[in-house]
């Protein structure tokens, strides 16, 4: 079998997330599989590194797909970009070893969250960032962010619908930068539970507006109590930025 | 009368352009006038520096409005930003002399045109730039751009619907820059005829793909023949960037 790695960018606004669902919903996976299946003349399944939620964007989602036929990388990329809607773009197609698995082999994932922190709206970023009008205290948010670093049981920062058995994850980095009113929060870790990044960002926003103290966070994490995490940040401010693999 | 200058940003995609029309169409001017009229308790007219066309965006449109009542600038701005949709944003409100006129007093206008020049689509800029897949020859486009500089009768670069008596305009600057696949064309002049910037950009694109020679342009301008200008670039790639006044 020929195995291909795709790097994919998408605007999540129109989609019910990455993962194909049963009822023919509009999903990124479903759209890409449809094009490749038509090209291959048989049903094809693609494996995505991250199952981004409804409304979430990607700057660098990674997926792999196995094909019976030996198709040139450039041809696969061109067919996909020609037939996919303009809000999904295939940045690259590379041939990879047959045992490459986009999800199991991922070593680190980086998510970016964008917050527009001015009193007035941002006409061009209104679908691509969460608008918080109250001025956020970035120093308090950075102190809060440090408490998420390292290995923790993130049950409190997961969604009850997830039913994951393993709730321990390691956060490697969390950075907060601001430029011209736009705040970029980047979280890099070995993996994230369903809604985990949006709940972490929600807590950081509550710290930033003064509703939570940075030093409450270790307690909230230790409690494993989902009710204590509070705000879930909007999906349309979140981007899957990068997936890292051993090369 | 109290006279106020507004600096306005908008995403033009949902609108029939700046100028209020007779039939209750969705226009930027109409939306802003509606909010100010409700606040003032009487019909109010605002004067915009540029009548941007349907679908065209603004980073820094300027308008002025005269009010009977003395309203604090911050209050006017807050009421507008609170009541306007998120795709129109009031960046600033300043008190100006009673004789300030946003259109007549404008000394220079700058338009920005964005072209996405990669084979694949740009999911986040698909409504905010024109997608040209064929690699453009920027050096040829820059040579072509020089022919537009200075004072010319731009009849060939106007739209027949405009019926402007005065068709002479001066272009002060035309620059073309590229970064990571996005080409920014900036045109600064003392004024522009209806569709003039989009027609200039259309000609530059034709030069960039090799369909027109840069040195044909003086002839096209001199011909005053609208049929010779060819391509009209898409509205959604165009931004009114800046209006300059004597301060």
Tab-separated table of C-alpha atoms in Angstrom:
chain	number	residue	atom	x	y	z
A	1	UNK	CA	0.000	0.000	0.000
A	2	UNK	CA	1.110	3.572	-0.755
A	3	UNK	CA	0.878	5.810	2.312
A	4	UNK	CA	0.596	9.600	1.987
A	5	UNK	CA	0.795	12.343	4.593
A	6	UNK	CA	-1.382	15.413	3.977
A	7	UNK	CA	-0.912	18.784	5.687
A	8	UNK	CA	-4.236	20.587	5.719
A	9	UNK	CA	-5.477	24.101	6.446
A	10	UNK	CA	-9.159	24.865	6.976
A	11	UNK	CA	-11.625	27.476	8.093
A	12	UNK	CA	-13.820	25.511	10.501
A	13	UNK	CA	-16.787	27.876	10.517
A	14	UNK	CA	-18.939	25.909	8.063
A	15	UNK	CA	-18.091	22.440	9.382
A	16	UNK	CA	-19.245	20.053	12.098
A	17	UNK	CA	-15.598	19.486	12.955
A	18	UNK	CA	-12.960	17.150	11.558
A	19	UNK	CA	-14.465	13.734	12.239
A	20	UNK	CA	-16.849	12.086	9.800
A	21	UNK	CA	-20.198	11.426	11.476
A	22	UNK	CA	-22.906	8.922	10.611
A	23	UNK	CA	-25.569	11.166	9.142
A	24	UNK	CA	-23.805	12.785	6.210
A	25	UNK	CA	-22.952	15.926	8.198
A	26	UNK	CA	-20.551	18.427	6.672
A	27	UNK	CA	-17.143	17.480	8.115
A	28	UNK	CA	-13.575	18.087	6.950
A	29	UNK	CA	-12.712	14.385	7.012
A	30	UNK	CA	-15.864	13.569	5.069
A	31	UNK	CA	-15.148	16.150	2.371
A	32	UNK	CA	-11.558	14.994	1.831
A	33	UNK	CA	-12.486	11.297	1.886
A	34	UNK	CA	-15.166	11.918	-0.716
A	35	UNK	CA	-12.688	13.462	-3.168
A	36	UNK	CA	-10.039	10.752	-2.659
A	37	UNK	CA	-12.637	7.966	-2.845
A	38	UNK	CA	-13.921	9.308	-6.169
A	39	UNK	CA	-10.372	9.511	-7.472
A	40	UNK	CA	-9.489	5.989	-6.244
A	41	UNK	CA	-12.752	4.451	-7.413
A	42	UNK	CA	-13.287	2.836	-4.003
A	43	UNK	CA	-14.106	3.987	-0.450
A	44	UNK	CA	-11.041	5.407	1.285
A	45	UNK	CA	-10.595	6.322	4.958
A	46	UNK	CA	-8.204	9.032	6.105
A	47	UNK	CA	-6.707	9.261	9.601
A	48	UNK	CA	-6.404	12.729	11.122
A	49	UNK	CA	-3.934	13.608	13.877
A	50	UNK	CA	-6.532	15.632	15.806
A	51	UNK	CA	-10.308	15.518	15.838
A	52	UNK	CA	-10.961	19.243	15.830
A	53	UNK	CA	-14.384	20.239	17.141
A	54	UNK	CA	-17.186	21.998	15.220
A	55	UNK	CA	-16.083	25.513	14.279
A	56	UNK	CA	-12.401	24.978	15.115
A	57	UNK	CA	-9.854	25.917	12.419
A	58	UNK	CA	-6.568	24.331	11.366
A	59	UNK	CA	-3.357	25.897	10.126
A	60	UNK	CA	-1.519	22.573	9.985
A	61	UNK	CA	-3.718	19.519	10.539
A	62	UNK	CA	-1.989	16.291	9.477
A	63	UNK	CA	-3.683	13.181	8.092
A	64	UNK	CA	-2.549	10.043	6.336
A	65	UNK	CA	-4.248	7.988	3.667
A	66	UNK	CA	-3.365	4.605	2.173
A	67	UNK	CA	-4.005	3.967	-1.505
A	68	UNK	CA	-3.769	0.786	-3.578
A	69	UNK	CA	-2.560	2.741	-6.591
A	70	UNK	CA	0.739	4.545	-6.805
A	71	UNK	CA	-0.374	8.141	-7.305
A	72	UNK	CA	2.136	10.982	-7.748
A	73	UNK	CA	2.114	13.321	-4.722
A	74	UNK	CA	1.635	16.399	-6.886
A	75	UNK	CA	-1.308	14.782	-8.665
A	76	UNK	CA	-3.033	13.871	-5.384
A	77	UNK	CA	-2.524	17.403	-4.094
A	78	UNK	CA	-3.793	19.024	-7.293
A	79	UNK	CA	-6.902	16.835	-7.524
A	80	UNK	CA	-7.740	17.601	-3.897
A	81	UNK	CA	-7.197	21.348	-4.188
A	82	UNK	CA	-9.150	21.442	-7.435
A	83	UNK	CA	-12.190	19.600	-6.044
A	84	UNK	CA	-12.294	20.741	-2.413
A	85	UNK	CA	-14.157	23.920	-1.432
A	86	UNK	CA	-11.973	27.035	-0.962
A	87	UNK	CA	-12.195	26.822	2.853
A	88	UNK	CA	-10.148	23.585	2.864
A	89	UNK	CA	-6.626	23.687	1.415
A	90	UNK	CA	-4.044	20.917	1.061
A	91	UNK	CA	-0.677	22.544	1.798
A	92	UNK	CA	1.423	19.489	1.059
A	93	UNK	CA	1.311	15.779	0.175
A	94	UNK	CA	4.313	13.585	1.033
A	95	UNK	CA	4.945	9.902	0.617
A	96	UNK	CA	5.576	8.255	4.017
A	97	UNK	CA	6.490	4.723	5.221
A	98	UNK	CA	3.586	2.280	5.220
A	99	UNK	CA	3.489	2.164	9.041
A	100	UNK	CA	3.126	5.960	9.489
A	101	UNK	CA	-0.032	6.748	11.477
A	102	UNK	CA	-0.988	10.434	11.728
A	103	UNK	CA	-2.608	10.068	15.165
A	104	UNK	CA	-0.548	7.383	16.963
A	105	UNK	CA	2.812	8.758	15.790
A	106	UNK	CA	2.123	12.385	16.771
A	107	UNK	CA	4.662	13.477	19.412
A	108	UNK	CA	3.387	16.979	20.123
A	109	UNK	CA	0.472	19.208	19.134
A	110	UNK	CA	0.255	22.980	19.228
A	111	UNK	CA	-3.014	24.880	19.428
A	112	UNK	CA	-3.334	28.636	18.931
A	113	UNK	CA	-6.170	30.656	20.440
A	114	UNK	CA	-6.844	34.212	19.252
A	115	UNK	CA	-8.569	36.834	21.433
A	116	UNK	CA	-9.442	40.287	20.067
A	117	UNK	CA	-9.127	42.553	23.103
A	118	UNK	CA	-10.381	45.973	22.009
A	119	UNK	CA	-13.656	47.758	22.767
A	120	UNK	CA	-14.619	47.839	19.086
A	121	UNK	CA	-15.119	44.774	16.896
A	122	UNK	CA	-12.537	43.546	14.362
A	123	UNK	CA	-14.525	43.280	11.110
A	124	UNK	CA	-12.041	40.930	9.415
A	125	UNK	CA	-11.311	38.681	12.417
A	126	UNK	CA	-14.817	38.398	13.821
A	127	UNK	CA	-15.117	34.775	12.668
A	128	UNK	CA	-11.503	33.980	13.577
A	129	UNK	CA	-11.040	35.266	17.129
A	130	UNK	CA	-13.049	35.607	20.341
A	131	UNK	CA	-13.939	39.214	21.147
A	132	UNK	CA	-13.293	40.171	24.802
A	133	UNK	CA	-13.994	43.876	25.320
A	134	UNK	CA	-12.693	44.198	28.878
A	135	UNK	CA	-8.921	44.797	28.975
A	136	UNK	CA	-7.230	41.555	30.022
A	137	UNK	CA	-4.427	41.428	32.613
A	138	UNK	CA	-1.792	39.579	30.594
A	139	UNK	CA	0.656	39.290	33.504
A	140	UNK	CA	-1.960	37.536	35.658
A	141	UNK	CA	-2.829	35.276	32.699
A	142	UNK	CA	0.843	34.356	32.238
A	143	UNK	CA	1.174	33.486	35.951
A	144	UNK	CA	-1.971	31.367	35.628
A	145	UNK	CA	-0.629	29.696	32.493
A	146	UNK	CA	2.401	28.338	34.361
A	147	UNK	CA	0.142	26.162	36.521
A	148	UNK	CA	-0.924	24.150	33.469
A	149	UNK	CA	2.659	23.179	32.560
A	150	UNK	CA	3.785	19.617	33.155
A	151	UNK	CA	1.950	16.332	33.597
A	152	UNK	CA	-1.523	16.522	35.158
A	153	UNK	CA	-4.767	14.609	35.268
A	154	UNK	CA	-6.844	17.084	33.252
A	155	UNK	CA	-10.289	15.592	34.071
A	156	UNK	CA	-11.462	19.013	35.310
A	157	UNK	CA	-10.478	20.447	31.913
A	158	UNK	CA	-12.241	17.819	29.841
A	159	UNK	CA	-15.791	17.476	28.608
A	160	UNK	CA	-18.091	14.906	30.245
A	161	UNK	CA	-19.102	13.644	26.787
A	162	UNK	CA	-15.555	12.507	26.039
A	163	UNK	CA	-15.459	9.326	28.209
A	164	UNK	CA	-11.695	9.087	27.831
A	165	UNK	CA	-10.130	6.492	30.093
A	166	UNK	CA	-6.768	8.196	30.108
A	167	UNK	CA	-7.040	11.755	31.332
A	168	UNK	CA	-3.363	12.443	32.047
A	169	UNK	CA	-1.691	14.820	29.594
A	170	UNK	CA	1.552	16.805	29.560
A	171	UNK	CA	1.592	20.481	28.624
A	172	UNK	CA	5.081	21.485	27.408
A	173	UNK	CA	4.605	25.205	26.733
A	174	UNK	CA	1.967	27.874	27.179
A	175	UNK	CA	2.743	31.351	25.843
A	176	UNK	CA	0.668	34.540	25.705
A	177	UNK	CA	1.608	37.325	23.296
A	178	UNK	CA	-0.170	40.526	22.341
A	179	UNK	CA	0.202	42.759	19.272
A	180	UNK	CA	-2.105	45.604	18.171
A	181	UNK	CA	-4.985	44.367	20.334
A	182	UNK	CA	-4.801	40.711	19.249
A	183	UNK	CA	-3.770	38.200	21.918
A	184	UNK	CA	-2.272	34.883	20.782
A	185	UNK	CA	-2.301	32.034	23.302
A	186	UNK	CA	-0.264	28.999	22.224
A	187	UNK	CA	-0.476	25.671	24.048
A	188	UNK	CA	1.861	22.819	23.132
A	189	UNK	CA	1.497	19.358	24.649
A	190	UNK	CA	1.629	15.638	23.992
A	191	UNK	CA	-2.123	15.604	23.486
A	192	UNK	CA	-5.316	17.295	24.589
A	193	UNK	CA	-8.658	16.036	25.878
A	194	UNK	CA	-11.917	17.076	24.199
A	195	UNK	CA	-12.488	20.816	24.900
A	196	UNK	CA	-9.310	20.983	27.017
A	197	UNK	CA	-7.694	23.929	25.191
A	198	UNK	CA	-10.941	25.906	25.080
A	199	UNK	CA	-11.449	25.317	28.834
A	200	UNK	CA	-7.861	26.326	29.648
A	201	UNK	CA	-8.329	29.513	27.589
A	202	UNK	CA	-11.669	30.112	29.334
A	203	UNK	CA	-9.919	29.958	32.714
A	204	UNK	CA	-7.165	32.287	31.481
A	205	UNK	CA	-9.814	34.801	30.358
A	206	UNK	CA	-11.500	34.623	33.776
A	207	UNK	CA	-8.115	35.301	35.378
A	208	UNK	CA	-7.519	38.141	32.895
A	209	UNK	CA	-10.764	39.929	33.808
A	210	UNK	CA	-10.161	39.365	37.546
A	211	UNK	CA	-12.837	36.731	38.232
A	212	UNK	CA	-10.323	34.026	39.161
A	213	UNK	CA	-6.983	34.136	40.956
A	214	UNK	CA	-4.012	32.533	39.140
A	215	UNK	CA	-3.206	30.485	42.256
A	216	UNK	CA	-6.640	28.809	42.285
A	217	UNK	CA	-5.637	26.738	39.286
A	218	UNK	CA	-3.674	23.950	40.999
A	219	UNK	CA	-6.732	23.353	43.219
A	220	UNK	CA	-9.096	23.293	40.237
A	221	UNK	CA	-6.912	20.777	38.406
A	222	UNK	CA	-6.541	18.612	41.551
A	223	UNK	CA	-10.305	18.642	42.183
A	224	UNK	CA	-11.018	16.828	38.861
A	225	UNK	CA	-14.328	18.706	39.062
A	226	UNK	CA	-15.533	19.911	35.641
A	227	UNK	CA	-17.953	22.344	37.285
A	228	UNK	CA	-15.033	24.397	38.641
A	229	UNK	CA	-13.432	25.238	35.301
A	230	UNK	CA	-16.131	27.702	34.260
A	231	UNK	CA	-15.952	29.443	30.879
A	232	UNK	CA	-15.548	27.446	27.660
A	233	UNK	CA	-13.914	29.752	25.088
A	234	UNK	CA	-15.666	29.987	21.678
A	235	UNK	CA	-14.691	27.392	19.056
A	236	UNK	CA	-14.062	29.918	16.255
A	237	UNK	CA	-11.055	31.456	18.078
A	238	UNK	CA	-9.185	28.121	18.129
A	239	UNK	CA	-6.683	26.836	15.548
A	240	UNK	CA	-4.857	23.500	15.402
A	241	UNK	CA	-1.496	24.997	14.467
A	242	UNK	CA	1.043	22.188	14.237
A	243	UNK	CA	1.556	18.450	14.698
A	244	UNK	CA	5.085	17.223	15.423
A	245	UNK	CA	6.526	13.800	14.545
A	246	UNK	CA	9.887	12.119	14.965
A	247	UNK	CA	11.533	12.561	11.585
B	1	UNK	CA	-23.639	72.573	14.713
B	2	UNK	CA	-21.237	70.006	16.184
B	3	UNK	CA	-19.170	68.297	13.493
B	4	UNK	CA	-17.579	64.868	14.065
B	5	UNK	CA	-15.093	62.915	12.005
B	6	UNK	CA	-15.467	59.111	12.103
B	7	UNK	CA	-12.771	56.635	11.039
B	8	UNK	CA	-14.446	53.410	9.999
B	9	UNK	CA	-13.377	49.851	9.232
B	10	UNK	CA	-15.678	47.383	7.495
B	11	UNK	CA	-15.893	44.017	5.839
B	12	UNK	CA	-17.748	44.832	2.608
B	13	UNK	CA	-18.865	41.288	1.786
B	14	UNK	CA	-22.426	41.627	3.093
B	15	UNK	CA	-23.035	45.159	1.803
B	16	UNK	CA	-24.178	46.894	-1.374
B	17	UNK	CA	-21.299	49.332	-0.915
B	18	UNK	CA	-20.925	52.523	1.090
B	19	UNK	CA	-23.593	54.745	-0.431
B	20	UNK	CA	-27.176	54.689	0.820
B	21	UNK	CA	-29.522	53.725	-2.007
B	22	UNK	CA	-33.211	54.421	-2.453
B	23	UNK	CA	-34.690	51.004	-1.807
B	24	UNK	CA	-33.532	50.209	1.711
B	25	UNK	CA	-30.562	48.155	0.504
B	26	UNK	CA	-27.969	47.072	3.036
B	27	UNK	CA	-25.265	49.771	2.823
B	28	UNK	CA	-22.581	50.943	5.255
B	29	UNK	CA	-23.760	54.561	5.130
B	30	UNK	CA	-27.358	53.445	5.697
B	31	UNK	CA	-26.429	51.331	8.729
B	32	UNK	CA	-24.401	54.084	10.399
B	33	UNK	CA	-26.988	56.780	9.650
B	34	UNK	CA	-29.701	54.619	11.155
B	35	UNK	CA	-27.870	54.303	14.479
B	36	UNK	CA	-26.978	58.010	14.688
B	37	UNK	CA	-30.502	59.075	13.645
B	38	UNK	CA	-32.025	56.906	16.398
B	39	UNK	CA	-29.614	58.406	18.904
B	40	UNK	CA	-30.242	61.987	17.720
B	41	UNK	CA	-34.024	61.547	17.481
B	42	UNK	CA	-34.037	62.995	13.973
B	43	UNK	CA	-32.820	61.970	10.498
B	44	UNK	CA	-29.070	62.491	10.127
B	45	UNK	CA	-26.948	62.307	6.968
B	46	UNK	CA	-23.277	61.330	7.037
B	47	UNK	CA	-20.746	62.241	4.347
B	48	UNK	CA	-18.197	59.587	3.397
B	49	UNK	CA	-14.832	60.354	1.815
B	50	UNK	CA	-15.137	57.509	-0.690
B	51	UNK	CA	-18.149	55.691	-2.099
B	52	UNK	CA	-16.765	52.183	-1.954
B	53	UNK	CA	-18.464	49.730	-4.287
B	54	UNK	CA	-20.462	46.603	-3.324
B	55	UNK	CA	-18.150	44.051	-1.689
B	56	UNK	CA	-15.232	46.463	-1.195
B	57	UNK	CA	-13.726	46.677	2.319
B	58	UNK	CA	-12.349	49.607	4.302
B	59	UNK	CA	-9.479	49.763	6.768
B	60	UNK	CA	-9.799	53.529	7.236
B	61	UNK	CA	-12.853	55.075	5.595
B	62	UNK	CA	-13.523	58.606	6.880
B	63	UNK	CA	-16.921	60.257	7.240
B	64	UNK	CA	-18.255	63.352	8.954
B	65	UNK	CA	-21.593	63.985	10.601
B	66	UNK	CA	-23.151	67.167	11.969
B	67	UNK	CA	-25.303	67.008	15.091
B	68	UNK	CA	-27.483	69.638	16.772
B	69	UNK	CA	-26.636	68.266	20.203
B	70	UNK	CA	-23.217	68.373	21.772
B	71	UNK	CA	-22.431	64.663	22.191
B	72	UNK	CA	-19.192	63.482	23.792
B	73	UNK	CA	-16.925	61.780	21.228
B	74	UNK	CA	-16.518	58.675	23.402
B	75	UNK	CA	-20.274	58.374	23.795
B	76	UNK	CA	-20.909	58.624	20.051
B	77	UNK	CA	-18.248	55.991	19.396
B	78	UNK	CA	-19.567	53.627	22.067
B	79	UNK	CA	-23.198	53.903	20.929
B	80	UNK	CA	-22.157	53.186	17.341
B	81	UNK	CA	-19.938	50.230	18.198
B	82	UNK	CA	-22.583	48.824	20.508
B	83	UNK	CA	-25.403	48.986	17.950
B	84	UNK	CA	-23.593	48.347	14.664
B	85	UNK	CA	-23.081	44.790	13.398
B	86	UNK	CA	-19.627	43.287	14.062
B	87	UNK	CA	-18.544	43.737	10.437
B	88	UNK	CA	-18.582	47.559	10.828
B	89	UNK	CA	-16.290	49.106	13.440
B	90	UNK	CA	-15.801	52.753	14.420
B	91	UNK	CA	-12.072	53.146	15.122
B	92	UNK	CA	-12.239	56.762	16.262
B	93	UNK	CA	-14.535	59.767	16.655
B	94	UNK	CA	-12.993	63.254	16.719
B	95	UNK	CA	-14.536	66.688	16.947
B	96	UNK	CA	-13.628	68.762	13.849
B	97	UNK	CA	-14.280	72.369	12.696
B	98	UNK	CA	-17.788	72.995	11.406
B	99	UNK	CA	-16.562	73.418	7.823
B	100	UNK	CA	-14.753	70.040	7.665
B	101	UNK	CA	-16.106	67.973	4.759
B	102	UNK	CA	-14.900	64.356	4.549
B	103	UNK	CA	-15.114	64.205	0.739
B	104	UNK	CA	-14.224	67.732	-0.459
B	105	UNK	CA	-11.318	68.134	1.979
B	106	UNK	CA	-9.655	64.779	1.194
B	107	UNK	CA	-6.178	65.403	-0.235
B	108	UNK	CA	-5.149	61.836	-1.006
B	109	UNK	CA	-6.642	58.360	-0.908
B	110	UNK	CA	-4.872	55.021	-0.679
B	111	UNK	CA	-6.391	51.757	-1.853
B	112	UNK	CA	-4.914	48.327	-1.121
B	113	UNK	CA	-5.556	45.314	-3.330
B	114	UNK	CA	-4.708	41.806	-2.100
B	115	UNK	CA	-3.941	38.910	-4.482
B	116	UNK	CA	-3.366	35.379	-3.173
B	117	UNK	CA	-0.884	33.906	-5.652
B	118	UNK	CA	-0.520	30.216	-4.729
B	119	UNK	CA	-1.910	27.125	-6.428
B	120	UNK	CA	-3.945	26.178	-3.355
B	121	UNK	CA	-6.672	28.330	-1.810
B	122	UNK	CA	-6.182	30.445	1.344
B	123	UNK	CA	-9.052	29.327	3.614
B	124	UNK	CA	-8.893	32.429	5.840
B	125	UNK	CA	-8.395	35.029	3.100
B	126	UNK	CA	-10.780	33.633	0.507
B	127	UNK	CA	-13.272	36.460	1.091
B	128	UNK	CA	-10.519	39.072	1.468
B	129	UNK	CA	-8.219	38.572	-1.541
B	130	UNK	CA	-8.470	37.586	-5.206
B	131	UNK	CA	-7.047	34.121	-5.905
B	132	UNK	CA	-4.751	34.001	-8.964
B	133	UNK	CA	-3.227	30.528	-9.330
B	134	UNK	CA	-0.764	31.273	-12.119
B	135	UNK	CA	2.525	32.700	-10.793
B	136	UNK	CA	2.579	36.430	-11.480
B	137	UNK	CA	5.648	38.213	-12.887
B	138	UNK	CA	6.050	40.947	-10.268
B	139	UNK	CA	8.856	42.730	-12.105
B	140	UNK	CA	6.699	43.114	-15.220
B	141	UNK	CA	3.812	44.313	-13.034
B	142	UNK	CA	6.056	46.919	-11.376
B	143	UNK	CA	7.194	48.197	-14.787
B	144	UNK	CA	3.542	48.384	-15.839
B	145	UNK	CA	2.632	50.184	-12.609
B	146	UNK	CA	4.977	53.072	-13.401
B	147	UNK	CA	2.883	54.004	-16.439
B	148	UNK	CA	-0.065	54.873	-14.192
B	149	UNK	CA	1.908	57.431	-12.171
B	150	UNK	CA	1.200	61.116	-12.660
B	151	UNK	CA	-1.752	63.040	-14.080
B	152	UNK	CA	-3.805	61.271	-16.748
B	153	UNK	CA	-7.276	61.266	-18.215
B	154	UNK	CA	-8.376	57.870	-16.840
B	155	UNK	CA	-11.527	57.494	-18.988
B	156	UNK	CA	-10.262	54.093	-20.206
B	157	UNK	CA	-9.981	53.035	-16.551
B	158	UNK	CA	-13.471	54.175	-15.537
B	159	UNK	CA	-16.862	52.538	-15.701
B	160	UNK	CA	-19.382	53.725	-18.313
B	161	UNK	CA	-22.041	53.939	-15.578
B	162	UNK	CA	-20.086	56.640	-13.745
B	163	UNK	CA	-20.865	59.629	-16.043
B	164	UNK	CA	-18.167	61.688	-14.343
B	165	UNK	CA	-17.458	64.941	-16.166
B	166	UNK	CA	-13.947	65.208	-14.807
B	167	UNK	CA	-11.912	62.152	-15.673
B	168	UNK	CA	-8.415	63.496	-14.957
B	169	UNK	CA	-6.791	62.064	-11.833
B	170	UNK	CA	-3.267	62.014	-10.430
B	171	UNK	CA	-1.708	58.793	-9.162
B	172	UNK	CA	1.087	59.587	-6.675
B	173	UNK	CA	2.362	56.093	-5.852
B	174	UNK	CA	1.823	52.518	-6.952
B	175	UNK	CA	3.707	49.797	-5.076
B	176	UNK	CA	3.648	46.000	-5.371
B	177	UNK	CA	4.945	43.857	-2.515
B	178	UNK	CA	4.829	40.110	-1.941
B	179	UNK	CA	5.156	38.070	1.250
B	180	UNK	CA	4.400	34.353	1.748
B	181	UNK	CA	2.282	34.169	-1.420
B	182	UNK	CA	0.184	37.288	-0.715
B	183	UNK	CA	0.677	40.239	-3.071
B	184	UNK	CA	-0.247	43.710	-1.821
B	185	UNK	CA	-0.809	46.395	-4.459
B	186	UNK	CA	-1.146	49.903	-3.041
B	187	UNK	CA	-2.340	52.844	-5.145
B	188	UNK	CA	-2.283	56.377	-3.749
B	189	UNK	CA	-3.783	59.297	-5.629
B	190	UNK	CA	-5.799	62.494	-5.361
B	191	UNK	CA	-8.955	60.560	-6.249
B	192	UNK	CA	-10.188	57.598	-8.253
B	193	UNK	CA	-12.982	57.110	-10.769
B	194	UNK	CA	-15.608	54.408	-10.266
B	195	UNK	CA	-13.904	50.981	-10.756
B	196	UNK	CA	-10.555	52.657	-11.554
B	197	UNK	CA	-8.468	50.779	-8.974
B	198	UNK	CA	-10.035	47.417	-9.852
B	199	UNK	CA	-9.395	48.062	-13.567
B	200	UNK	CA	-5.781	49.096	-12.928
B	201	UNK	CA	-5.270	45.924	-10.859
B	202	UNK	CA	-6.943	43.892	-13.622
B	203	UNK	CA	-4.442	45.264	-16.155
B	204	UNK	CA	-1.550	44.539	-13.768
B	205	UNK	CA	-2.745	40.932	-13.428
B	206	UNK	CA	-2.929	40.581	-17.209
B	207	UNK	CA	0.642	41.879	-17.412
B	208	UNK	CA	1.658	39.489	-14.609
B	209	UNK	CA	0.357	36.416	-16.437
B	210	UNK	CA	1.882	37.577	-19.729
B	211	UNK	CA	-1.300	38.560	-21.606
B	212	UNK	CA	-0.360	42.231	-21.848
B	213	UNK	CA	2.956	44.012	-22.292
B	214	UNK	CA	3.825	46.717	-19.721
B	215	UNK	CA	4.513	49.181	-22.512
B	216	UNK	CA	0.991	48.885	-23.947
B	217	UNK	CA	-0.356	50.864	-21.016
B	218	UNK	CA	0.383	54.437	-22.198
B	219	UNK	CA	-1.516	53.617	-25.407
B	220	UNK	CA	-4.454	52.151	-23.488
B	221	UNK	CA	-4.686	55.226	-21.258
B	222	UNK	CA	-4.375	57.588	-24.266
B	223	UNK	CA	-7.075	55.695	-26.199
B	224	UNK	CA	-9.745	56.567	-23.571
B	225	UNK	CA	-11.313	53.302	-24.753
B	226	UNK	CA	-12.873	51.316	-21.890
B	227	UNK	CA	-12.937	48.159	-24.038
B	228	UNK	CA	-9.127	48.033	-24.034
B	229	UNK	CA	-8.642	47.790	-20.264
B	230	UNK	CA	-9.881	44.208	-20.007
B	231	UNK	CA	-10.069	42.457	-16.646
B	232	UNK	CA	-11.947	44.047	-13.729
B	233	UNK	CA	-10.424	42.627	-10.520
B	234	UNK	CA	-12.892	41.208	-7.958
B	235	UNK	CA	-14.390	43.646	-5.432
B	236	UNK	CA	-13.612	41.514	-2.352
B	237	UNK	CA	-9.825	41.915	-2.803
B	238	UNK	CA	-10.043	45.718	-2.529
B	239	UNK	CA	-9.661	47.827	0.643
B	240	UNK	CA	-9.974	51.580	1.073
B	241	UNK	CA	-6.924	51.926	3.311
B	242	UNK	CA	-6.431	55.596	4.148
B	243	UNK	CA	-7.773	59.098	3.521
B	244	UNK	CA	-5.365	62.010	3.998
B	245	UNK	CA	-6.288	65.562	4.981
B	246	UNK	CA	-4.353	68.766	5.642
B	247	UNK	CA	-4.049	68.850	9.410
